[in-house]
Amino acid sequence: MEPLDERVLDLTVESPAMRAAMPVRVILPRHWREEPNSTFPVVYLLQGASDDYTSWTRETDIEELAADTDVLVVMPEGGRAGFYTDWWDHGRSTAPRWETFHTGELRQLVERAFRGDGARAVIGLSEGGLGALNYAARHPNTYRFVGSLSGVVDTSDPVMRFGIAVTCLREHVDPERLWGRPDAQRRIWDAHNPSRMVSRFRNTWVYLYAGTGVPGGLEQGFDAAASLLEKPLGPSTYAFARDLRRSDVKVTTDLFKPGTHAWPYWQRELHRMWPSVLSALGAGASER
């Protein structure tokens, strides 16, 4: 355990699921030390592809945002192309098991060692948005709130499948190690597709953001890749939100506004989302 300041810690977690020591960054609740018998709601923040567990504190003001709240913020390593899943990997027992690490091992550690309670939220951006949605759907009643910022919501979409493959190849990962081939291992793909698990979100507040890909003035100059990555997300996210509402799921959306696949928009959306996160967890700004 390495303290970075009074409330921010970096942990090294020995993970049997990953067969490795995994880094995790934690922001402690405001009253964590002075109330040693209290438990606290937990917000998990999941990184995007080709990044690491430090990204949320590096690119956003999450420390300041959480400063007056009694929530425990947990930012685990997710791998540069881990995709928040226990890799199929042709049945190999040595495959990375990201989902088991995050939803099993880490959750138990957080609740045992850091006094996290049963009120949980999970939020991710880009690849992490897909991960957050899959965690909420695959573990019903575990998370009160799930947020996806520019995340893939339908892995049956050929454009999204292409994007997943490109992300893996960019990080020197064989895409078929994740869930196999979409045709031959269709059951596995469907079991990791939020749009195929709509009914499992009924007890979770779902928050969805996607921009249009058109620059909205927050970025530093035009970034063609950031524009291209964001553009196809809006229509599928809209369709997913529609299906959720038809299944009586509580949904909040922020769609079809200018914005590219870039941190300034995710930072802005974090602020827009934050009151809903606190409301879902029953954890308003501390008044103690």
PDB file of C-alpha atoms in Angstrom:
ATOM      1  CA  MET A   1       0.000   0.000   0.000  1.00  0.00           C
ATOM      2  CA  GLU A   2       1.430   3.375  -1.043  1.00  0.00           C
ATOM      3  CA  PRO A   3      -0.251   6.580   0.201  1.00  0.00           C
ATOM      4  CA  LEU A   4      -0.174   9.307  -2.463  1.00  0.00           C
ATOM      5  CA  ASP A   5      -1.803  11.886  -0.210  1.00  0.00           C
ATOM      6  CA  GLU A   6      -4.145  11.942   2.784  1.00  0.00           C
ATOM      7  CA  ARG A   7      -6.960  10.155   0.973  1.00  0.00           C
ATOM      8  CA  VAL A   8      -5.486   8.568  -2.160  1.00  0.00           C
ATOM      9  CA  LEU A   9      -3.766   5.177  -1.967  1.00  0.00           C
ATOM     10  CA  ASP A  10      -2.198   2.866  -4.524  1.00  0.00           C
ATOM     11  CA  LEU A  11      -2.635  -0.813  -3.715  1.00  0.00           C
ATOM     12  CA  THR A  12      -0.933  -3.900  -5.065  1.00  0.00           C
ATOM     13  CA  VAL A  13      -3.402  -6.788  -4.998  1.00  0.00           C
ATOM     14  CA  GLU A  14      -2.246 -10.375  -5.377  1.00  0.00           C
ATOM     15  CA  SER A  15      -4.834 -11.860  -7.720  1.00  0.00           C
ATOM     16  CA  PRO A  16      -5.190 -15.626  -8.230  1.00  0.00           C
ATOM     17  CA  ALA A  17      -7.567 -14.897 -11.117  1.00  0.00           C
ATOM     18  CA  MET A  18      -4.919 -12.859 -12.913  1.00  0.00           C
ATOM     19  CA  ARG A  19      -1.943 -14.886 -11.664  1.00  0.00           C
ATOM     20  CA  ALA A  20      -0.267 -11.562 -10.990  1.00  0.00           C
ATOM     21  CA  ALA A  21      -0.080  -8.596  -8.641  1.00  0.00           C
ATOM     22  CA  MET A  22      -2.526  -5.981  -9.875  1.00  0.00           C
ATOM     23  CA  PRO A  23      -2.463  -2.224  -9.143  1.00  0.00           C
ATOM     24  CA  VAL A  24      -5.553  -0.444  -7.844  1.00  0.00           C
ATOM     25  CA  ARG A  25      -5.984   3.224  -6.917  1.00  0.00           C
ATOM     26  CA  VAL A  26      -8.375   4.132  -4.101  1.00  0.00           C
ATOM     27  CA  ILE A  27      -9.828   7.428  -2.895  1.00  0.00           C
ATOM     28  CA  LEU A  28     -10.971   7.083   0.704  1.00  0.00           C
ATOM     29  CA  PRO A  29     -14.269   8.540   1.957  1.00  0.00           C
ATOM     30  CA  ARG A  30     -14.029  11.845   3.762  1.00  0.00           C
ATOM     31  CA  HIS A  31     -14.748  10.351   7.191  1.00  0.00           C
ATOM     32  CA  TRP A  32     -13.085   6.967   6.646  1.00  0.00           C
ATOM     33  CA  ARG A  33     -10.444   7.433   9.342  1.00  0.00           C
ATOM     34  CA  GLU A  34     -12.491   9.261  11.933  1.00  0.00           C
ATOM     35  CA  GLU A  35     -15.401   6.795  11.728  1.00  0.00           C
ATOM     36  CA  PRO A  36     -13.675   3.394  11.990  1.00  0.00           C
ATOM     37  CA  ASN A  37     -16.926   1.509  12.505  1.00  0.00           C
ATOM     38  CA  SER A  38     -18.766   2.980   9.526  1.00  0.00           C
ATOM     39  CA  THR A  39     -19.174   1.423   6.095  1.00  0.00           C
ATOM     40  CA  PHE A  40     -19.328   3.396   2.868  1.00  0.00           C
ATOM     41  CA  PRO A  41     -20.825   3.199  -0.651  1.00  0.00           C
ATOM     42  CA  VAL A  42     -18.389   2.275  -3.405  1.00  0.00           C
ATOM     43  CA  VAL A  43     -17.912   3.769  -6.878  1.00  0.00           C
ATOM     44  CA  TYR A  44     -15.835   1.687  -9.282  1.00  0.00           C
ATOM     45  CA  LEU A  45     -14.288   3.601 -12.209  1.00  0.00           C
ATOM     46  CA  LEU A  46     -13.125   1.548 -15.197  1.00  0.00           C
ATOM     47  CA  GLN A  47     -10.504   2.813 -17.658  1.00  0.00           C
ATOM     48  CA  GLY A  48     -10.618   2.785 -21.433  1.00  0.00           C
ATOM     49  CA  ALA A  49      -8.416   0.784 -23.791  1.00  0.00           C
ATOM     50  CA  SER A  50      -4.703   1.488 -24.146  1.00  0.00           C
ATOM     51  CA  ASP A  51      -4.620   3.207 -20.758  1.00  0.00           C
ATOM     52  CA  ASP A  52      -4.231   2.241 -17.116  1.00  0.00           C
ATOM     53  CA  TYR A  53      -5.702   2.577 -13.623  1.00  0.00           C
ATOM     54  CA  THR A  54      -4.218   6.068 -13.130  1.00  0.00           C
ATOM     55  CA  SER A  55      -6.234   7.574 -15.977  1.00  0.00           C
ATOM     56  CA  TRP A  56      -9.200   8.852 -13.960  1.00  0.00           C
ATOM     57  CA  THR A  57      -7.067  10.814 -11.507  1.00  0.00           C
ATOM     58  CA  ARG A  58      -4.737  11.926 -14.312  1.00  0.00           C
ATOM     59  CA  GLU A  59      -7.429  13.176 -16.697  1.00  0.00           C
ATOM     60  CA  THR A  60     -10.340  14.218 -14.459  1.00  0.00           C
ATOM     61  CA  ASP A  61     -10.897  15.997 -11.168  1.00  0.00           C
ATOM     62  CA  ILE A  62     -12.458  12.955  -9.497  1.00  0.00           C
ATOM     63  CA  GLU A  63     -10.459  13.650  -6.303  1.00  0.00           C
ATOM     64  CA  GLU A  64     -11.980  17.108  -5.998  1.00  0.00           C
ATOM     65  CA  LEU A  65     -15.409  15.861  -7.003  1.00  0.00           C
ATOM     66  CA  ALA A  66     -15.354  13.212  -4.271  1.00  0.00           C
ATOM     67  CA  ALA A  67     -13.747  15.476  -1.666  1.00  0.00           C
ATOM     68  CA  ASP A  68     -16.952  16.332   0.213  1.00  0.00           C
ATOM     69  CA  THR A  69     -18.568  12.909  -0.079  1.00  0.00           C
ATOM     70  CA  ASP A  70     -18.395   9.749   1.967  1.00  0.00           C
ATOM     71  CA  VAL A  71     -17.965   7.400  -0.977  1.00  0.00           C
ATOM     72  CA  LEU A  72     -15.096   5.024  -1.588  1.00  0.00           C
ATOM     73  CA  VAL A  73     -13.770   5.433  -5.147  1.00  0.00           C
ATOM     74  CA  VAL A  74     -11.948   2.400  -6.557  1.00  0.00           C
ATOM     75  CA  MET A  75     -10.000   2.485  -9.841  1.00  0.00           C
ATOM     76  CA  PRO A  76      -8.610  -0.962 -10.729  1.00  0.00           C
ATOM     77  CA  GLU A  77      -6.202  -1.829 -13.499  1.00  0.00           C
ATOM     78  CA  GLY A  78      -8.152  -3.146 -16.478  1.00  0.00           C
ATOM     79  CA  GLY A  79      -5.420  -3.926 -18.995  1.00  0.00           C
ATOM     80  CA  ARG A  80      -4.724  -2.147 -22.259  1.00  0.00           C
ATOM     81  CA  ALA A  81      -7.124  -4.524 -24.027  1.00  0.00           C
ATOM     82  CA  GLY A  82      -8.549  -6.615 -21.213  1.00  0.00           C
ATOM     83  CA  PHE A  83     -12.195  -5.966 -22.087  1.00  0.00           C
ATOM     84  CA  TYR A  84     -13.363  -6.665 -18.537  1.00  0.00           C
ATOM     85  CA  THR A  85     -13.981 -10.323 -19.161  1.00  0.00           C
ATOM     86  CA  ASP A  86     -12.655 -13.751 -18.261  1.00  0.00           C
ATOM     87  CA  TRP A  87     -11.022 -14.532 -21.595  1.00  0.00           C
ATOM     88  CA  TRP A  88     -12.277 -17.600 -23.424  1.00  0.00           C
ATOM     89  CA  ASP A  89      -8.781 -18.150 -24.873  1.00  0.00           C
ATOM     90  CA  HIS A  90      -9.652 -21.535 -26.367  1.00  0.00           C
ATOM     91  CA  GLY A  91     -10.315 -22.918 -22.878  1.00  0.00           C
ATOM     92  CA  ARG A  92      -6.824 -22.306 -21.507  1.00  0.00           C
ATOM     93  CA  SER A  93      -6.682 -22.238 -17.711  1.00  0.00           C
ATOM     94  CA  THR A  94      -3.972 -19.557 -17.788  1.00  0.00           C
ATOM     95  CA  ALA A  95      -6.209 -16.987 -19.516  1.00  0.00           C
ATOM     96  CA  PRO A  96      -6.630 -13.604 -17.805  1.00  0.00           C
ATOM     97  CA  ARG A  97      -9.804 -13.482 -15.708  1.00  0.00           C
ATOM     98  CA  TRP A  98     -10.514  -9.775 -15.421  1.00  0.00           C
ATOM     99  CA  GLU A  99     -14.170 -10.167 -14.472  1.00  0.00           C
ATOM    100  CA  THR A 100     -13.365 -12.571 -11.646  1.00  0.00           C
ATOM    101  CA  PHE A 101     -10.666 -10.236 -10.369  1.00  0.00           C
ATOM    102  CA  HIS A 102     -12.871  -7.128 -10.394  1.00  0.00           C
ATOM    103  CA  THR A 103     -16.272  -8.486  -9.368  1.00  0.00           C
ATOM    104  CA  GLY A 104     -15.057 -11.194  -7.002  1.00  0.00           C
ATOM    105  CA  GLU A 105     -11.600 -10.801  -5.532  1.00  0.00           C
ATOM    106  CA  LEU A 106     -11.405  -7.001  -5.528  1.00  0.00           C
ATOM    107  CA  ARG A 107     -14.974  -6.489  -4.339  1.00  0.00           C
ATOM    108  CA  GLN A 108     -14.355  -8.771  -1.358  1.00  0.00           C
ATOM    109  CA  LEU A 109     -11.129  -6.940  -0.527  1.00  0.00           C
ATOM    110  CA  VAL A 110     -12.776  -3.520  -0.771  1.00  0.00           C
ATOM    111  CA  GLU A 111     -15.614  -4.533   1.509  1.00  0.00           C
ATOM    112  CA  ARG A 112     -13.442  -6.343   4.007  1.00  0.00           C
ATOM    113  CA  ALA A 113     -10.384  -4.088   4.235  1.00  0.00           C
ATOM    114  CA  PHE A 114     -11.844  -0.697   3.292  1.00  0.00           C
ATOM    115  CA  ARG A 115     -15.361  -1.063   4.700  1.00  0.00           C
ATOM    116  CA  GLY A 116     -17.246  -0.776   1.457  1.00  0.00           C
ATOM    117  CA  ASP A 117     -20.924  -1.577   1.842  1.00  0.00           C
ATOM    118  CA  GLY A 118     -23.636  -3.014  -0.387  1.00  0.00           C
ATOM    119  CA  ALA A 119     -24.328   0.258  -2.209  1.00  0.00           C
ATOM    120  CA  ARG A 120     -22.214   0.065  -5.351  1.00  0.00           C
ATOM    121  CA  ALA A 121     -21.888   1.931  -8.639  1.00  0.00           C
ATOM    122  CA  VAL A 122     -19.749   1.008 -11.632  1.00  0.00           C
ATOM    123  CA  ILE A 123     -18.830   3.536 -14.325  1.00  0.00           C
ATOM    124  CA  GLY A 124     -16.613   3.134 -17.352  1.00  0.00           C
ATOM    125  CA  LEU A 125     -15.590   4.990 -20.473  1.00  0.00           C
ATOM    126  CA  SER A 126     -15.053   3.586 -23.957  1.00  0.00           C
ATOM    127  CA  GLU A 127     -13.971  -0.053 -23.438  1.00  0.00           C
ATOM    128  CA  GLY A 128     -14.686   0.457 -19.737  1.00  0.00           C
ATOM    129  CA  GLY A 129     -18.258   1.481 -20.587  1.00  0.00           C
ATOM    130  CA  LEU A 130     -18.820  -1.939 -22.128  1.00  0.00           C
ATOM    131  CA  GLY A 131     -17.185  -3.477 -19.066  1.00  0.00           C
ATOM    132  CA  ALA A 132     -19.381  -1.561 -16.642  1.00  0.00           C
ATOM    133  CA  LEU A 133     -22.561  -2.546 -18.468  1.00  0.00           C
ATOM    134  CA  ASN A 134     -21.503  -6.187 -18.664  1.00  0.00           C
ATOM    135  CA  TYR A 135     -20.634  -6.286 -14.966  1.00  0.00           C
ATOM    136  CA  ALA A 136     -24.023  -4.839 -14.047  1.00  0.00           C
ATOM    137  CA  ALA A 137     -25.919  -7.220 -16.337  1.00  0.00           C
ATOM    138  CA  ARG A 138     -23.925 -10.330 -15.516  1.00  0.00           C
ATOM    139  CA  HIS A 139     -24.163  -9.669 -11.768  1.00  0.00           C
ATOM    140  CA  PRO A 140     -27.767  -8.496 -11.252  1.00  0.00           C
ATOM    141  CA  ASN A 141     -28.551  -6.628  -8.031  1.00  0.00           C
ATOM    142  CA  THR A 142     -24.844  -6.038  -7.364  1.00  0.00           C
ATOM    143  CA  TYR A 143     -24.708  -2.427  -8.596  1.00  0.00           C
ATOM    144  CA  ARG A 144     -27.324   0.242  -7.938  1.00  0.00           C
ATOM    145  CA  PHE A 145     -25.955   2.454 -10.708  1.00  0.00           C
ATOM    146  CA  VAL A 146     -24.079   1.798 -13.940  1.00  0.00           C
ATOM    147  CA  GLY A 147     -22.671   4.471 -16.213  1.00  0.00           C
ATOM    148  CA  SER A 148     -21.310   4.096 -19.734  1.00  0.00           C
ATOM    149  CA  LEU A 149     -19.472   7.030 -21.300  1.00  0.00           C
ATOM    150  CA  SER A 150     -18.915   6.455 -25.018  1.00  0.00           C
ATOM    151  CA  GLY A 151     -19.074   2.715 -24.442  1.00  0.00           C
ATOM    152  CA  VAL A 152     -19.972  -0.132 -26.782  1.00  0.00           C
ATOM    153  CA  VAL A 153     -23.509  -1.278 -25.980  1.00  0.00           C
ATOM    154  CA  ASP A 154     -24.104  -3.836 -28.755  1.00  0.00           C
ATOM    155  CA  THR A 155     -21.299  -6.218 -29.702  1.00  0.00           C
ATOM    156  CA  SER A 156     -23.433  -7.744 -32.467  1.00  0.00           C
ATOM    157  CA  ASP A 157     -22.977  -4.526 -34.463  1.00  0.00           C
ATOM    158  CA  PRO A 158     -20.343  -5.259 -37.164  1.00  0.00           C
ATOM    159  CA  VAL A 159     -18.815  -1.799 -36.696  1.00  0.00           C
ATOM    160  CA  MET A 160     -18.387  -2.432 -32.966  1.00  0.00           C
ATOM    161  CA  ARG A 161     -16.923  -5.885 -33.588  1.00  0.00           C
ATOM    162  CA  PHE A 162     -14.427  -4.331 -35.970  1.00  0.00           C
ATOM    163  CA  GLY A 163     -13.524  -1.735 -33.348  1.00  0.00           C
ATOM    164  CA  ILE A 164     -12.974  -4.416 -30.707  1.00  0.00           C
ATOM    165  CA  ALA A 165     -10.740  -6.380 -33.094  1.00  0.00           C
ATOM    166  CA  VAL A 166      -8.704  -3.293 -34.007  1.00  0.00           C
ATOM    167  CA  THR A 167      -8.254  -2.406 -30.328  1.00  0.00           C
ATOM    168  CA  CYS A 168      -6.983  -5.905 -29.577  1.00  0.00           C
ATOM    169  CA  LEU A 169      -4.634  -6.009 -32.548  1.00  0.00           C
ATOM    170  CA  ARG A 170      -3.244  -2.587 -31.672  1.00  0.00           C
ATOM    171  CA  GLU A 171      -2.251  -4.037 -28.286  1.00  0.00           C
ATOM    172  CA  HIS A 172      -0.907  -7.242 -29.855  1.00  0.00           C
ATOM    173  CA  VAL A 173      -3.784  -9.376 -28.608  1.00  0.00           C
ATOM    174  CA  ASP A 174      -5.535 -11.982 -30.772  1.00  0.00           C
ATOM    175  CA  PRO A 175      -9.205 -10.812 -30.726  1.00  0.00           C
ATOM    176  CA  GLU A 176     -10.454 -14.403 -30.660  1.00  0.00           C
ATOM    177  CA  ARG A 177      -8.916 -14.882 -27.228  1.00  0.00           C
ATOM    178  CA  LEU A 178     -11.700 -12.748 -25.718  1.00  0.00           C
ATOM    179  CA  TRP A 179     -14.914 -14.563 -26.689  1.00  0.00           C
ATOM    180  CA  GLY A 180     -13.881 -16.685 -29.666  1.00  0.00           C
ATOM    181  CA  ARG A 181     -15.405 -16.125 -33.111  1.00  0.00           C
ATOM    182  CA  PRO A 182     -18.796 -14.393 -33.258  1.00  0.00           C
ATOM    183  CA  ASP A 183     -20.267 -17.225 -35.332  1.00  0.00           C
ATOM    184  CA  ALA A 184     -18.689 -20.271 -33.690  1.00  0.00           C
ATOM    185  CA  GLN A 185     -18.917 -18.942 -30.115  1.00  0.00           C
ATOM    186  CA  ARG A 186     -22.125 -16.938 -30.475  1.00  0.00           C
ATOM    187  CA  ARG A 187     -23.383 -17.972 -27.030  1.00  0.00           C
ATOM    188  CA  ILE A 188     -20.282 -16.500 -25.400  1.00  0.00           C
ATOM    189  CA  TRP A 189     -20.589 -13.284 -27.404  1.00  0.00           C
ATOM    190  CA  ASP A 190     -24.265 -12.918 -26.462  1.00  0.00           C
ATOM    191  CA  ALA A 191     -23.398 -13.481 -22.803  1.00  0.00           C
ATOM    192  CA  HIS A 192     -21.131 -10.413 -22.968  1.00  0.00           C
ATOM    193  CA  ASN A 193     -23.431  -8.165 -24.996  1.00  0.00           C
ATOM    194  CA  PRO A 194     -25.410  -5.590 -22.947  1.00  0.00           C
ATOM    195  CA  SER A 195     -28.057  -5.367 -25.671  1.00  0.00           C
ATOM    196  CA  ARG A 196     -28.774  -9.084 -25.247  1.00  0.00           C
ATOM    197  CA  MET A 197     -29.245  -8.740 -21.477  1.00  0.00           C
ATOM    198  CA  VAL A 198     -31.701  -5.839 -21.214  1.00  0.00           C
ATOM    199  CA  SER A 199     -33.950  -7.411 -18.572  1.00  0.00           C
ATOM    200  CA  ARG A 200     -31.020  -7.853 -16.178  1.00  0.00           C
ATOM    201  CA  PHE A 201     -30.782  -4.089 -15.639  1.00  0.00           C
ATOM    202  CA  ARG A 202     -34.208  -3.764 -13.992  1.00  0.00           C
ATOM    203  CA  ASN A 203     -32.852  -3.057 -10.514  1.00  0.00           C
ATOM    204  CA  THR A 204     -30.064  -0.761 -11.714  1.00  0.00           C
ATOM    205  CA  TRP A 205     -30.121   2.904 -12.708  1.00  0.00           C
ATOM    206  CA  VAL A 206     -28.471   3.089 -16.142  1.00  0.00           C
ATOM    207  CA  TYR A 207     -26.729   6.248 -17.400  1.00  0.00           C
ATOM    208  CA  LEU A 208     -25.669   6.420 -21.047  1.00  0.00           C
ATOM    209  CA  TYR A 209     -23.620   9.044 -22.855  1.00  0.00           C
ATOM    210  CA  ALA A 210     -22.447   9.202 -26.453  1.00  0.00           C
ATOM    211  CA  GLY A 211     -21.447  12.194 -28.558  1.00  0.00           C
ATOM    212  CA  THR A 212     -21.989  12.734 -32.274  1.00  0.00           C
ATOM    213  CA  GLY A 213     -18.319  12.751 -33.227  1.00  0.00           C
ATOM    214  CA  VAL A 214     -18.596  16.390 -34.251  1.00  0.00           C
ATOM    215  CA  PRO A 215     -16.112  18.536 -32.296  1.00  0.00           C
ATOM    216  CA  GLY A 216     -17.850  20.466 -29.558  1.00  0.00           C
ATOM    217  CA  GLY A 217     -15.131  22.934 -28.654  1.00  0.00           C
ATOM    218  CA  LEU A 218     -13.566  21.153 -25.685  1.00  0.00           C
ATOM    219  CA  GLU A 219     -10.781  19.387 -27.549  1.00  0.00           C
ATOM    220  CA  GLN A 220      -7.384  20.851 -28.411  1.00  0.00           C
ATOM    221  CA  GLY A 221      -7.637  20.995 -32.195  1.00  0.00           C
ATOM    222  CA  PHE A 222      -9.327  18.495 -34.491  1.00  0.00           C
ATOM    223  CA  ASP A 223      -8.612  14.816 -33.837  1.00  0.00           C
ATOM    224  CA  ALA A 224      -9.890  12.695 -36.718  1.00  0.00           C
ATOM    225  CA  ALA A 225      -9.514   9.425 -34.788  1.00  0.00           C
ATOM    226  CA  ALA A 226     -11.470  10.733 -31.788  1.00  0.00           C
ATOM    227  CA  SER A 227     -14.209  11.923 -34.118  1.00  0.00           C
ATOM    228  CA  LEU A 228     -14.334   8.636 -36.019  1.00  0.00           C
ATOM    229  CA  LEU A 229     -14.451   6.537 -32.842  1.00  0.00           C
ATOM    230  CA  GLU A 230     -17.368   8.449 -31.342  1.00  0.00           C
ATOM    231  CA  LYS A 231     -19.573   8.865 -34.413  1.00  0.00           C
ATOM    232  CA  PRO A 232     -21.092   5.329 -34.597  1.00  0.00           C
ATOM    233  CA  LEU A 233     -21.881   5.071 -30.875  1.00  0.00           C
ATOM    234  CA  GLY A 234     -24.937   7.334 -30.742  1.00  0.00           C
ATOM    235  CA  PRO A 235     -27.486   5.311 -32.767  1.00  0.00           C
ATOM    236  CA  SER A 236     -26.750   2.011 -31.020  1.00  0.00           C
ATOM    237  CA  THR A 237     -26.792   3.704 -27.593  1.00  0.00           C
ATOM    238  CA  TYR A 238     -30.164   5.293 -28.420  1.00  0.00           C
ATOM    239  CA  ALA A 239     -31.578   1.900 -29.452  1.00  0.00           C
ATOM    240  CA  PHE A 240     -30.224   0.300 -26.282  1.00  0.00           C
ATOM    241  CA  ALA A 241     -31.802   3.024 -24.125  1.00  0.00           C
ATOM    242  CA  ARG A 242     -35.126   2.533 -25.910  1.00  0.00           C
ATOM    243  CA  ASP A 243     -35.060  -1.206 -25.229  1.00  0.00           C
ATOM    244  CA  LEU A 244     -34.167  -0.613 -21.574  1.00  0.00           C
ATOM    245  CA  ARG A 245     -37.112   1.744 -21.119  1.00  0.00           C
ATOM    246  CA  ARG A 246     -39.443  -0.774 -22.737  1.00  0.00           C
ATOM    247  CA  SER A 247     -38.288  -3.230 -20.080  1.00  0.00           C
ATOM    248  CA  ASP A 248     -39.044  -0.728 -17.274  1.00  0.00           C
ATOM    249  CA  VAL A 249     -35.397   0.036 -16.547  1.00  0.00           C
ATOM    250  CA  LYS A 250     -34.583   3.464 -15.131  1.00  0.00           C
ATOM    251  CA  VAL A 251     -32.434   5.192 -17.746  1.00  0.00           C
ATOM    252  CA  THR A 252     -30.810   8.610 -18.031  1.00  0.00           C
ATOM    253  CA  THR A 253     -29.299   9.550 -21.386  1.00  0.00           C
ATOM    254  CA  ASP A 254     -27.162  12.341 -22.798  1.00  0.00           C
ATOM    255  CA  LEU A 255     -27.065  11.734 -26.547  1.00  0.00           C
ATOM    256  CA  PHE A 256     -26.796  13.421 -29.945  1.00  0.00           C
ATOM    257  CA  LYS A 257     -24.786  16.414 -28.808  1.00  0.00           C
ATOM    258  CA  PRO A 258     -21.415  17.492 -30.258  1.00  0.00           C
ATOM    259  CA  GLY A 259     -18.503  15.628 -28.718  1.00  0.00           C
ATOM    260  CA  THR A 260     -15.639  13.353 -29.693  1.00  0.00           C
ATOM    261  CA  HIS A 261     -14.010  10.300 -28.119  1.00  0.00           C
ATOM    262  CA  ALA A 262     -11.907  12.361 -25.758  1.00  0.00           C
ATOM    263  CA  TRP A 263     -11.321  13.060 -22.077  1.00  0.00           C
ATOM    264  CA  PRO A 264     -12.696  16.638 -21.966  1.00  0.00           C
ATOM    265  CA  TYR A 265     -16.165  15.268 -22.760  1.00  0.00           C
ATOM    266  CA  TRP A 266     -15.891  12.420 -20.278  1.00  0.00           C
ATOM    267  CA  GLN A 267     -14.757  14.882 -17.601  1.00  0.00           C
ATOM    268  CA  ARG A 268     -17.787  17.060 -18.317  1.00  0.00           C
ATOM    269  CA  GLU A 269     -20.082  14.037 -18.289  1.00  0.00           C
ATOM    270  CA  LEU A 270     -18.657  12.829 -14.986  1.00  0.00           C
ATOM    271  CA  HIS A 271     -19.853  16.089 -13.429  1.00  0.00           C
ATOM    272  CA  ARG A 272     -23.279  15.792 -15.050  1.00  0.00           C
ATOM    273  CA  MET A 273     -23.599  12.217 -13.863  1.00  0.00           C
ATOM    274  CA  TRP A 274     -22.233  12.633 -10.340  1.00  0.00           C
ATOM    275  CA  PRO A 275     -25.439  13.845  -8.617  1.00  0.00           C
ATOM    276  CA  SER A 276     -27.265  10.799  -9.995  1.00  0.00           C
ATOM    277  CA  VAL A 277     -24.504   8.503  -8.731  1.00  0.00           C
ATOM    278  CA  LEU A 278     -24.777   9.953  -5.229  1.00  0.00           C
ATOM    279  CA  SER A 279     -28.567   9.786  -5.328  1.00  0.00           C
ATOM    280  CA  ALA A 280     -28.528   6.131  -6.377  1.00  0.00           C
ATOM    281  CA  LEU A 281     -26.090   5.299  -3.569  1.00  0.00           C
ATOM    282  CA  GLY A 282     -27.867   7.402  -0.960  1.00  0.00           C
ATOM    283  CA  ALA A 283     -24.617   9.305  -0.473  1.00  0.00           C
ATOM    284  CA  GLY A 284     -25.016  13.052  -0.836  1.00  0.00           C
ATOM    285  CA  ALA A 285     -22.301  15.535  -0.016  1.00  0.00           C
ATOM    286  CA  SER A 286     -21.197  15.049   3.563  1.00  0.00           C
ATOM    287  CA  GLU A 287     -22.796  17.258   6.161  1.00  0.00           C
ATOM    288  CA  ARG A 288     -21.136  15.621   9.161  1.00  0.00           C
TER     289      ARG A 288
END
